[in-house]
mmCIF file with all atom_site columns, N, CA and C in Angstrom:
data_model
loop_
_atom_site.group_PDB
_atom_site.id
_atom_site.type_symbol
_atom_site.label_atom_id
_atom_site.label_alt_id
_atom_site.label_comp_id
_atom_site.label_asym_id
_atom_site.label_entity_id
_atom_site.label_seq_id
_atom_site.pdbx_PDB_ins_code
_atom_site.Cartn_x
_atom_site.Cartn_y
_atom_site.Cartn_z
_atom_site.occupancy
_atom_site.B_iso_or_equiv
_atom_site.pdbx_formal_charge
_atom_site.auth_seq_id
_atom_site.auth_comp_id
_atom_site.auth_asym_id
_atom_site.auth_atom_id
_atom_site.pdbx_PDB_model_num
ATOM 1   N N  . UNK A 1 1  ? 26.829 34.044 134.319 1.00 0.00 ? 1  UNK A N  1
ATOM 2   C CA . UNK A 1 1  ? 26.125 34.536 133.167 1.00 0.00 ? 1  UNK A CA 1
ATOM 3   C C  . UNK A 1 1  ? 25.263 33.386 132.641 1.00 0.00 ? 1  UNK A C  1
ATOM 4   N N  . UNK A 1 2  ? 23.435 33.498 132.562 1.00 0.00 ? 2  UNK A N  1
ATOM 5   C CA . UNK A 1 2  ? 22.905 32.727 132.006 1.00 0.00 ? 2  UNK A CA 1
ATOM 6   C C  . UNK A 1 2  ? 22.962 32.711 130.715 1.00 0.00 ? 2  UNK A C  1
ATOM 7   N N  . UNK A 1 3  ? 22.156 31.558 130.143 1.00 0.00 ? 3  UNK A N  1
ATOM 8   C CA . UNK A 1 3  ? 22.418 31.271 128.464 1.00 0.00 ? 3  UNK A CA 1
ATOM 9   C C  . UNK A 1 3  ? 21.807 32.744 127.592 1.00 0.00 ? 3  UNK A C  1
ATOM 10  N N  . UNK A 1 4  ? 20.662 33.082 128.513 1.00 0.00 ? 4  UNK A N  1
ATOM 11  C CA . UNK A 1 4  ? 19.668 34.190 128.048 1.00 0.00 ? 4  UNK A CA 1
ATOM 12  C C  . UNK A 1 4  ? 20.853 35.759 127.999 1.00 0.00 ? 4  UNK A C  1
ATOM 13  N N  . UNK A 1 5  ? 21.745 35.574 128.943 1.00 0.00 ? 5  UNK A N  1
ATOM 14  C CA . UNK A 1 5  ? 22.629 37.085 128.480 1.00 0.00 ? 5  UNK A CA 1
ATOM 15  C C  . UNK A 1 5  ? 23.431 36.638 127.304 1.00 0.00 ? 5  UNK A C  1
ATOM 16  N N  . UNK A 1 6  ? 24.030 35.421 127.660 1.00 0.00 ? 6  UNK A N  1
ATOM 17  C CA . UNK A 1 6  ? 25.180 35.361 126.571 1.00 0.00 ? 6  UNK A CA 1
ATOM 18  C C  . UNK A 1 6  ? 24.269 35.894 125.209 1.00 0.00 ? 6  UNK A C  1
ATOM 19  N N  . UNK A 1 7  ? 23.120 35.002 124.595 1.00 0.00 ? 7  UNK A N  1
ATOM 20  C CA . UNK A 1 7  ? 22.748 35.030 123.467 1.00 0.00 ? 7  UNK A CA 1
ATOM 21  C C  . UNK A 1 7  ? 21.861 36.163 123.348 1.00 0.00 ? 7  UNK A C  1
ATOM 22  N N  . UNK A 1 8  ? 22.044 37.349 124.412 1.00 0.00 ? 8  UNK A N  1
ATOM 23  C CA . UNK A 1 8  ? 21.833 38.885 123.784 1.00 0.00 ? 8  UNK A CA 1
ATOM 24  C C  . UNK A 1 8  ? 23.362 39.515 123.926 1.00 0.00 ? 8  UNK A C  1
ATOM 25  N N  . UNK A 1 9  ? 23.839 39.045 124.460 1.00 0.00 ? 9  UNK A N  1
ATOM 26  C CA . UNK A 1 9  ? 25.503 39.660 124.396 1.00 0.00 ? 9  UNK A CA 1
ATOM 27  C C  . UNK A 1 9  ? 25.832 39.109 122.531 1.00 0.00 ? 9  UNK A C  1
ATOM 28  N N  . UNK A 1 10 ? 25.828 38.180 122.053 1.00 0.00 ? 10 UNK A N  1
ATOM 29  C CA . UNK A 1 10 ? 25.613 38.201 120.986 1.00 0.00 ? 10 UNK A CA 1
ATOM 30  C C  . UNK A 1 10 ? 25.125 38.662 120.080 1.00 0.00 ? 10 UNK A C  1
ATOM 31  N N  . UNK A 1 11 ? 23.884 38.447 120.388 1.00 0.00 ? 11 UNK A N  1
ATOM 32  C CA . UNK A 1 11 ? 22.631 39.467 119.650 1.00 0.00 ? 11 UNK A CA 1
ATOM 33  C C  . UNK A 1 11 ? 23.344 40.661 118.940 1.00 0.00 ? 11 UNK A C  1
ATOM 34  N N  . UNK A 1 12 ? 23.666 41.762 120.582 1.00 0.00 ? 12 UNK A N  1
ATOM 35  C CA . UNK A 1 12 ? 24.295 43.055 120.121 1.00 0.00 ? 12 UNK A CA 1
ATOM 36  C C  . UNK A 1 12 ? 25.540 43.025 119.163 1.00 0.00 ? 12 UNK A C  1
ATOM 37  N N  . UNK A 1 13 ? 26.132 41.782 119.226 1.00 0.00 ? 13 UNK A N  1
ATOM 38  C CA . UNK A 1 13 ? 27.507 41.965 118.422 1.00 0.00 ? 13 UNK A CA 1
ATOM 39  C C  . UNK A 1 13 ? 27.146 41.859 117.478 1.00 0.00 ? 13 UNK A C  1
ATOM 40  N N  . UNK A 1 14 ? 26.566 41.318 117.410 1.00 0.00 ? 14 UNK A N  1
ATOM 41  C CA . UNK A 1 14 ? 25.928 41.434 115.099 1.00 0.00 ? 14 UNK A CA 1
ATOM 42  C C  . UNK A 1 14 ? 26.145 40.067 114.901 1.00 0.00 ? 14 UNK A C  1
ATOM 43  N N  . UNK A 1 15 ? 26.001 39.076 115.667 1.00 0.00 ? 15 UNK A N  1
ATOM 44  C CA . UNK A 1 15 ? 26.180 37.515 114.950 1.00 0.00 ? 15 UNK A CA 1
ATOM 45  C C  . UNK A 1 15 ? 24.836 37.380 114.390 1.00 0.00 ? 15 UNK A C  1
ATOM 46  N N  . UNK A 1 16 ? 24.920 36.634 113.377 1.00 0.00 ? 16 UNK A N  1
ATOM 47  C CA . UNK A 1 16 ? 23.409 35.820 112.628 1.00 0.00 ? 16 UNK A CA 1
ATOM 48  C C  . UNK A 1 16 ? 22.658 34.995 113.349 1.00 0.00 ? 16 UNK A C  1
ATOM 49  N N  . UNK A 1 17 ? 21.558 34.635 113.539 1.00 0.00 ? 17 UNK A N  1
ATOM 50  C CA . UNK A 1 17 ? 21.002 33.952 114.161 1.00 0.00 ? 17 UNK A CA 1
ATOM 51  C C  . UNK A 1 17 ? 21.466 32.518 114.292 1.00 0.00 ? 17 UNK A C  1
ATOM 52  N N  . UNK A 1 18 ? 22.020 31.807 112.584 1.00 0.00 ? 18 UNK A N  1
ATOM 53  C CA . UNK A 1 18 ? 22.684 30.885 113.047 1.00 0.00 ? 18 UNK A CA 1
ATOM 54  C C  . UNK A 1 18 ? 24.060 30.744 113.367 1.00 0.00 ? 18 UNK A C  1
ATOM 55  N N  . UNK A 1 19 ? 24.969 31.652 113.196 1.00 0.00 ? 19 UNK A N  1
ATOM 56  C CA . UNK A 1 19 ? 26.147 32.216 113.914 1.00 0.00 ? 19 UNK A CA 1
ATOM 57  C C  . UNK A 1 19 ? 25.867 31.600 115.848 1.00 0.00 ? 19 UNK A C  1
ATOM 58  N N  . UNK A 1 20 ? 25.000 32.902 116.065 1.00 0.00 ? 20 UNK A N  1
ATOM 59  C CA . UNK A 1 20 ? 24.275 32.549 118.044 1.00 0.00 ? 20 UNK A CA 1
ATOM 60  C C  . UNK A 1 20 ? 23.918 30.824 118.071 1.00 0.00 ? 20 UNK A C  1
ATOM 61  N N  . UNK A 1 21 ? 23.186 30.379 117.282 1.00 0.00 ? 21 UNK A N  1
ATOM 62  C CA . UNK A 1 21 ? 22.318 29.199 117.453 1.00 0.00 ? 21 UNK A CA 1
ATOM 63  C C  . UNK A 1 21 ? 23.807 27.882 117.860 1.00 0.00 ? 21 UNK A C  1
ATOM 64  N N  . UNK A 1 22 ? 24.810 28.118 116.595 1.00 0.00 ? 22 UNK A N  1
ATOM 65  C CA . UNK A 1 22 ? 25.980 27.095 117.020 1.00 0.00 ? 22 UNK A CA 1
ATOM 66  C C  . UNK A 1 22 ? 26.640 27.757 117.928 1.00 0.00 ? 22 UNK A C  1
ATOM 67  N N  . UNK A 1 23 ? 27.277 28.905 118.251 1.00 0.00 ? 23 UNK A N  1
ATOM 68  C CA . UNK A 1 23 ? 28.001 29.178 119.680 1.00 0.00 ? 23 UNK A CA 1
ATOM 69  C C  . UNK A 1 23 ? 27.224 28.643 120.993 1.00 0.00 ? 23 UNK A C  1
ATOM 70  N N  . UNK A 1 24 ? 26.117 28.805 120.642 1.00 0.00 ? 24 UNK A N  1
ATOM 71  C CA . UNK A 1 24 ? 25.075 28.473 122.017 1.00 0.00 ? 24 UNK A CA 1
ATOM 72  C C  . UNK A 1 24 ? 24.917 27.059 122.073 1.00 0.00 ? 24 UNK A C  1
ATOM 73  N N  . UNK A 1 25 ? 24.620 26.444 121.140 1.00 0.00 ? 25 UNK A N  1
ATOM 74  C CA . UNK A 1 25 ? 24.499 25.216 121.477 1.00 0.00 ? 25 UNK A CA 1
ATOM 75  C C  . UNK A 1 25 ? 26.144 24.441 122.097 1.00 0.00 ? 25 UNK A C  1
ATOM 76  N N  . UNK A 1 26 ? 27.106 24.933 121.503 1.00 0.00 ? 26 UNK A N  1
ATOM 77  C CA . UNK A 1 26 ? 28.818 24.894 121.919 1.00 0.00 ? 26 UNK A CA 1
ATOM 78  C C  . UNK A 1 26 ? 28.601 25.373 123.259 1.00 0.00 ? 26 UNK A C  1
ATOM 79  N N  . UNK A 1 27 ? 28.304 25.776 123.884 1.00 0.00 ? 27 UNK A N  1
ATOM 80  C CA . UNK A 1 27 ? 27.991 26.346 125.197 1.00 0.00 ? 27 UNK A CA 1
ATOM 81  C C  . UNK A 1 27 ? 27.422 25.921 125.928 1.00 0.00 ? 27 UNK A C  1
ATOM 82  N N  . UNK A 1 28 ? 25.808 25.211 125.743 1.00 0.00 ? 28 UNK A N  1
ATOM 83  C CA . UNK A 1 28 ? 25.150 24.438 125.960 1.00 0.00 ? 28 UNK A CA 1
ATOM 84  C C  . UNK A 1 28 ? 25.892 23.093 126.502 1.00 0.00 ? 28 UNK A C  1
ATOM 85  N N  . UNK A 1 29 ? 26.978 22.283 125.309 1.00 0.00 ? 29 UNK A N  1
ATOM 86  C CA . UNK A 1 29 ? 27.542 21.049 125.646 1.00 0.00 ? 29 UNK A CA 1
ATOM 87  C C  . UNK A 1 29 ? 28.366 20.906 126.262 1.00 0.00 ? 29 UNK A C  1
ATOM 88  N N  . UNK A 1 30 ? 29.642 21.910 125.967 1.00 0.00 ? 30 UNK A N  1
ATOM 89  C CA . UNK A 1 30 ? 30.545 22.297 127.095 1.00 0.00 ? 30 UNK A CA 1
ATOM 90  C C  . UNK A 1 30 ? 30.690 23.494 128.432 1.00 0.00 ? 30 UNK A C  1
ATOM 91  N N  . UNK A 1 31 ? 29.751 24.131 128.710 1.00 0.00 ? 31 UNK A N  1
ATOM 92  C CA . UNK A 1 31 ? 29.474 25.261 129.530 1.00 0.00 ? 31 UNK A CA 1
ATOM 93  C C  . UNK A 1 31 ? 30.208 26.433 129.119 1.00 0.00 ? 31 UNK A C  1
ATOM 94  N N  . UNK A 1 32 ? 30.437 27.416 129.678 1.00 0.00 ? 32 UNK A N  1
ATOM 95  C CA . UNK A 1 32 ? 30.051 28.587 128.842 1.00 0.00 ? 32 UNK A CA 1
ATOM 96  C C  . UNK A 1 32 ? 32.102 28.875 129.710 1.00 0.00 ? 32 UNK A C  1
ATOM 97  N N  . UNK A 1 33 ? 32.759 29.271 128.968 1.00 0.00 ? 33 UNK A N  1
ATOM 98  C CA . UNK A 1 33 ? 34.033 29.619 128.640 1.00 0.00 ? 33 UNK A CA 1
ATOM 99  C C  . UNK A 1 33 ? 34.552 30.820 128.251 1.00 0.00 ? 33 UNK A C  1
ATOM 100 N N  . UNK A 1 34 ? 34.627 32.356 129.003 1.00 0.00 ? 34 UNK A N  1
ATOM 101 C CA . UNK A 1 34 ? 34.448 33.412 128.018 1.00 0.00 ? 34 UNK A CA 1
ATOM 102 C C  . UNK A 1 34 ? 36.059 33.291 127.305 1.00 0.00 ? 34 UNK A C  1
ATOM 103 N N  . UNK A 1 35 ? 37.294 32.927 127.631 1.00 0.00 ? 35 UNK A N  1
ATOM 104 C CA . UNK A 1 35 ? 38.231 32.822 126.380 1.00 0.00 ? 35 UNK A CA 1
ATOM 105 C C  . UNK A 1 35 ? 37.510 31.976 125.643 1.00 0.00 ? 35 UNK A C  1
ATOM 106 N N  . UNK A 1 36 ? 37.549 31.186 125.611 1.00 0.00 ? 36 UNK A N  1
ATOM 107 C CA . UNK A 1 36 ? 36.937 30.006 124.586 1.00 0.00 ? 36 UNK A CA 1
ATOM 108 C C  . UNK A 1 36 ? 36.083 30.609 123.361 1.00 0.00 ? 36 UNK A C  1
ATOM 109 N N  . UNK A 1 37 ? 35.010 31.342 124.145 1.00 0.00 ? 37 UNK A N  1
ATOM 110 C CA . UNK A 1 37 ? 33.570 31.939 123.114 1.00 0.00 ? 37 UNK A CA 1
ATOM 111 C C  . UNK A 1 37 ? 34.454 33.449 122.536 1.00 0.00 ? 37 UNK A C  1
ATOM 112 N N  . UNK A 1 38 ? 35.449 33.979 123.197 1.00 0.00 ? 38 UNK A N  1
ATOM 113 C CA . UNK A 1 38 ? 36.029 35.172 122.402 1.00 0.00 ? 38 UNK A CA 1
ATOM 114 C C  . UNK A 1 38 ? 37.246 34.500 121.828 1.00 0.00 ? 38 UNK A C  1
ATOM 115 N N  . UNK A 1 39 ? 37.687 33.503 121.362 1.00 0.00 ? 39 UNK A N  1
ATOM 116 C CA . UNK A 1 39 ? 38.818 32.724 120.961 1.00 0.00 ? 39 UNK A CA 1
ATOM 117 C C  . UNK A 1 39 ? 37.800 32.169 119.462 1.00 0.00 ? 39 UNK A C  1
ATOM 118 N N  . UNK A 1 40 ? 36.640 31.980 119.456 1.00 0.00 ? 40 UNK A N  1
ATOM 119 C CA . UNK A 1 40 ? 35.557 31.972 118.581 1.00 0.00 ? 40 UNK A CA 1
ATOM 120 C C  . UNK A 1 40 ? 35.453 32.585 117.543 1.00 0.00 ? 40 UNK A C  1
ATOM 121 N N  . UNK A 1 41 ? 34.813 33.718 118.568 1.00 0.00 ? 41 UNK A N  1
ATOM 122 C CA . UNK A 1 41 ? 34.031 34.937 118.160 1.00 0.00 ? 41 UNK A CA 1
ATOM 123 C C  . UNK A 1 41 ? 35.675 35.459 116.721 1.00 0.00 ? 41 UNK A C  1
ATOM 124 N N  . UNK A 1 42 ? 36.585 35.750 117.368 1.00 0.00 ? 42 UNK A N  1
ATOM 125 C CA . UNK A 1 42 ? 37.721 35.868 116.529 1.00 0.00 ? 42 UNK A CA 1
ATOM 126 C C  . UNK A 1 42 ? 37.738 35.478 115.544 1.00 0.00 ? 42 UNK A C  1
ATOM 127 N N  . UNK A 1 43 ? 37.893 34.288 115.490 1.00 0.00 ? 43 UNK A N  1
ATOM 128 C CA . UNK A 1 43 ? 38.191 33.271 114.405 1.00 0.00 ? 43 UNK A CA 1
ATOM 129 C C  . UNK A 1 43 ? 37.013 33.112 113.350 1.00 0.00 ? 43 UNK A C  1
ATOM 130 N N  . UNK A 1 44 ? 35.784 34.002 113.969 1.00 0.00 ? 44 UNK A N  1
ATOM 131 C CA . UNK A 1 44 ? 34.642 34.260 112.765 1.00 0.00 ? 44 UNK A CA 1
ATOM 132 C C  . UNK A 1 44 ? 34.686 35.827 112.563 1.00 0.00 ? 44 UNK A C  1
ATOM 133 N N  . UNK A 1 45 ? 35.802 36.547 112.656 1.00 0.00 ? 45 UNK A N  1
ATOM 134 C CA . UNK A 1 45 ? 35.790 38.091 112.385 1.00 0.00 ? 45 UNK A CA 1
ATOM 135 C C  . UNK A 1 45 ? 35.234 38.993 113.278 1.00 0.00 ? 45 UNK A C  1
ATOM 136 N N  . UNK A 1 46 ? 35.191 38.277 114.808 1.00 0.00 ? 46 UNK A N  1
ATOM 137 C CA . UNK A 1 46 ? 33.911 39.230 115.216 1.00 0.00 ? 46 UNK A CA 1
ATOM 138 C C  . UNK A 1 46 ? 35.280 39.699 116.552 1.00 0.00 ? 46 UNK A C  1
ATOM 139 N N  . UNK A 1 47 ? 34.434 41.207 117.185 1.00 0.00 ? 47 UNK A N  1
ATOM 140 C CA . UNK A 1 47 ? 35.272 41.439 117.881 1.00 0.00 ? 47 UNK A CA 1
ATOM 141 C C  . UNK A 1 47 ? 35.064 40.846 119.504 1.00 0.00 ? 47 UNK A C  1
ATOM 142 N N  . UNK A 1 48 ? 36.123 40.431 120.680 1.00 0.00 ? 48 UNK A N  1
ATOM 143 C CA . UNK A 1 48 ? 35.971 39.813 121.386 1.00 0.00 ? 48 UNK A CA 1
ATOM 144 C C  . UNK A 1 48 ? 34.917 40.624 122.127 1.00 0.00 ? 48 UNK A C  1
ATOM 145 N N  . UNK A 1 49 ? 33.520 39.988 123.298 1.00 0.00 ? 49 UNK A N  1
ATOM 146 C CA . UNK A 1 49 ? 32.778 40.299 124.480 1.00 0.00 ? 49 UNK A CA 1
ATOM 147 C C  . UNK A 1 49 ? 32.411 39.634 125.439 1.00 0.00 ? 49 UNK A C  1
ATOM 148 N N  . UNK A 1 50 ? 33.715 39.289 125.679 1.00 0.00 ? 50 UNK A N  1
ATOM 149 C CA . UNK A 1 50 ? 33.429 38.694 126.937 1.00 0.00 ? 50 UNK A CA 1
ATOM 150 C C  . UNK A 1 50 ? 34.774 38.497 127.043 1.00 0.00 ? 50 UNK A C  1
ATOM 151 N N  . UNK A 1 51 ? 35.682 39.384 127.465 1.00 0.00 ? 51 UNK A N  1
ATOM 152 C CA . UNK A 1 51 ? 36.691 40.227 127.886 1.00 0.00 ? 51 UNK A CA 1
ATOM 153 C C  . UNK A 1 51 ? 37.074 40.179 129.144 1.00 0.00 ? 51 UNK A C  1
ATOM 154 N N  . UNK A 1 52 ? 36.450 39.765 130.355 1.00 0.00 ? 52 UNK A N  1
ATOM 155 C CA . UNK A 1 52 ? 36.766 39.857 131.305 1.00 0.00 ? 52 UNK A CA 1
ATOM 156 C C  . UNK A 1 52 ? 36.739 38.039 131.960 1.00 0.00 ? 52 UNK A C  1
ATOM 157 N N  . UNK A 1 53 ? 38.119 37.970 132.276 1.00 0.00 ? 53 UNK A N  1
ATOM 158 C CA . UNK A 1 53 ? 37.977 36.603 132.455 1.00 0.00 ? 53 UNK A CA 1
ATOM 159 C C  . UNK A 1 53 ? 38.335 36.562 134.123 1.00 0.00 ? 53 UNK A C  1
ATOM 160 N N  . UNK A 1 54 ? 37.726 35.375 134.866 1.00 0.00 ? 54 UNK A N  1
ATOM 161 C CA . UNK A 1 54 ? 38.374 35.700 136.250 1.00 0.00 ? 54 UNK A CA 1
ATOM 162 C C  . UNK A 1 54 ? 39.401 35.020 136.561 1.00 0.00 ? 54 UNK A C  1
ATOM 163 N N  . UNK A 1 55 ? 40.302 34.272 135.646 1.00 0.00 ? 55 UNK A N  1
ATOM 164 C CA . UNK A 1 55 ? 41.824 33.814 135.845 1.00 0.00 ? 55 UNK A CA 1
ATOM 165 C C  . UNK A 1 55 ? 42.549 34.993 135.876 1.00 0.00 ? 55 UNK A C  1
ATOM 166 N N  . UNK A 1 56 ? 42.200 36.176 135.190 1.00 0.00 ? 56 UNK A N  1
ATOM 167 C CA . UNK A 1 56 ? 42.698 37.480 135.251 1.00 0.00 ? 56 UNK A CA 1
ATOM 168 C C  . UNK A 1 56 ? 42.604 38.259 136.200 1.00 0.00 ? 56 UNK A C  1
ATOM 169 N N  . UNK A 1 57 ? 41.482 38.372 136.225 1.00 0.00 ? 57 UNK A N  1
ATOM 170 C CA . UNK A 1 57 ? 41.058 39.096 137.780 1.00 0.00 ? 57 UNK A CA 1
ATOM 171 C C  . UNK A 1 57 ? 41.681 38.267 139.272 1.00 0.00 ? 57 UNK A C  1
ATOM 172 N N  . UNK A 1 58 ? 42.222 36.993 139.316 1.00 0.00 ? 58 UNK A N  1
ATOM 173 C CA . UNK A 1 58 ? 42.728 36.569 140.074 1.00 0.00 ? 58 UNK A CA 1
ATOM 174 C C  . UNK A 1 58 ? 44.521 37.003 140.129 1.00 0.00 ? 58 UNK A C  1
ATOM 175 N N  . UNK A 1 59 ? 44.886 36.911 138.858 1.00 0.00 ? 59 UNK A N  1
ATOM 176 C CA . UNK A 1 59 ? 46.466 37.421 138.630 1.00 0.00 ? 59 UNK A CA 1
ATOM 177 C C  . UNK A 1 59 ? 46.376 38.401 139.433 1.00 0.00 ? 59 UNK A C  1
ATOM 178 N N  . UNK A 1 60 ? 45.981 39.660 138.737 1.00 0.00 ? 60 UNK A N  1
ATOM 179 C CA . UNK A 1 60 ? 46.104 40.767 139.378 1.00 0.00 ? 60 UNK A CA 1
ATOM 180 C C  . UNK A 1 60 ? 45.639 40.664 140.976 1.00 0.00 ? 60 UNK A C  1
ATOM 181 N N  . UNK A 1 61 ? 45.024 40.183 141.617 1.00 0.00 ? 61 UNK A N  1
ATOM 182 C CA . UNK A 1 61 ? 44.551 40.550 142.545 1.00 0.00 ? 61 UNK A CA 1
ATOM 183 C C  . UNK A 1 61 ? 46.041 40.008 143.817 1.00 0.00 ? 61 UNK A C  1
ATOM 184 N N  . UNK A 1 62 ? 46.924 39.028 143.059 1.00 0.00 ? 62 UNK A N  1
ATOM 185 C CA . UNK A 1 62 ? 47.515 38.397 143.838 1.00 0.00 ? 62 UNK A CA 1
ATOM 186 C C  . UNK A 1 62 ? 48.879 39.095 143.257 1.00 0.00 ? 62 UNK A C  1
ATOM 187 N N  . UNK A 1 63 ? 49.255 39.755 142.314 1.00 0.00 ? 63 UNK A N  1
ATOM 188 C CA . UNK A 1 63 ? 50.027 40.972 142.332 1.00 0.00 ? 63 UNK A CA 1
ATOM 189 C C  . UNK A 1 63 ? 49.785 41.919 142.882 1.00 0.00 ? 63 UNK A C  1
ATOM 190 N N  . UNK A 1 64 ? 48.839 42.545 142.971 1.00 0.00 ? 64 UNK A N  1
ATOM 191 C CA . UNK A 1 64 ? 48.193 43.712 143.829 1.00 0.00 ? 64 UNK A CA 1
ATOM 192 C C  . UNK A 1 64 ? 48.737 43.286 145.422 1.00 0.00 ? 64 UNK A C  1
ATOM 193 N N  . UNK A 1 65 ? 48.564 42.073 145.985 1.00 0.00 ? 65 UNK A N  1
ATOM 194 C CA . UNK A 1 65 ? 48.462 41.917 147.106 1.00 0.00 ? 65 UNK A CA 1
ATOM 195 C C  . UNK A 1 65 ? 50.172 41.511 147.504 1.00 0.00 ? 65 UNK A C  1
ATOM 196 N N  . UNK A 1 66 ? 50.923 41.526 146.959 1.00 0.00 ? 66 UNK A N  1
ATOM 197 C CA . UNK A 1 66 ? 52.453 41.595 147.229 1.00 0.00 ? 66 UNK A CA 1
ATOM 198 C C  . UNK A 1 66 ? 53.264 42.449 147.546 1.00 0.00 ? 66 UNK A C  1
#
């Protein structure tokens, strides 16, 4: 995911411009983290989007495969 989706994946959630401007730049310095940015997003009232993490998608895939 480039910087340009995240900060319309934002967009749509209803963050403020400077709400987006500090997550993004947090993103920018440390690369982009979707627990991290929905561990955030939380902690400013907002609801999580970016929901799909691939430490998860790896669990399952290696339960699935047992």
């Amino acid at each position: 995911m480039n910087i340009d989706e995240i900060a319309f994946e934002l967009e749509l959630a209803g963050l403020s411009r400077e709400q987006q401007v500090k997550l993004l730049s947090s993103i920018k310095r440390s690369g982009f983290d979707a627990k991290a940015v929905d561990k955030k997003l939380l902690l400013m009232g907002f609801t999580p989007i970016f929901t799909i993490y691939d430490d998860d998608e790896e669990d399952t895939c290696k339960r699935d495969t047992k």
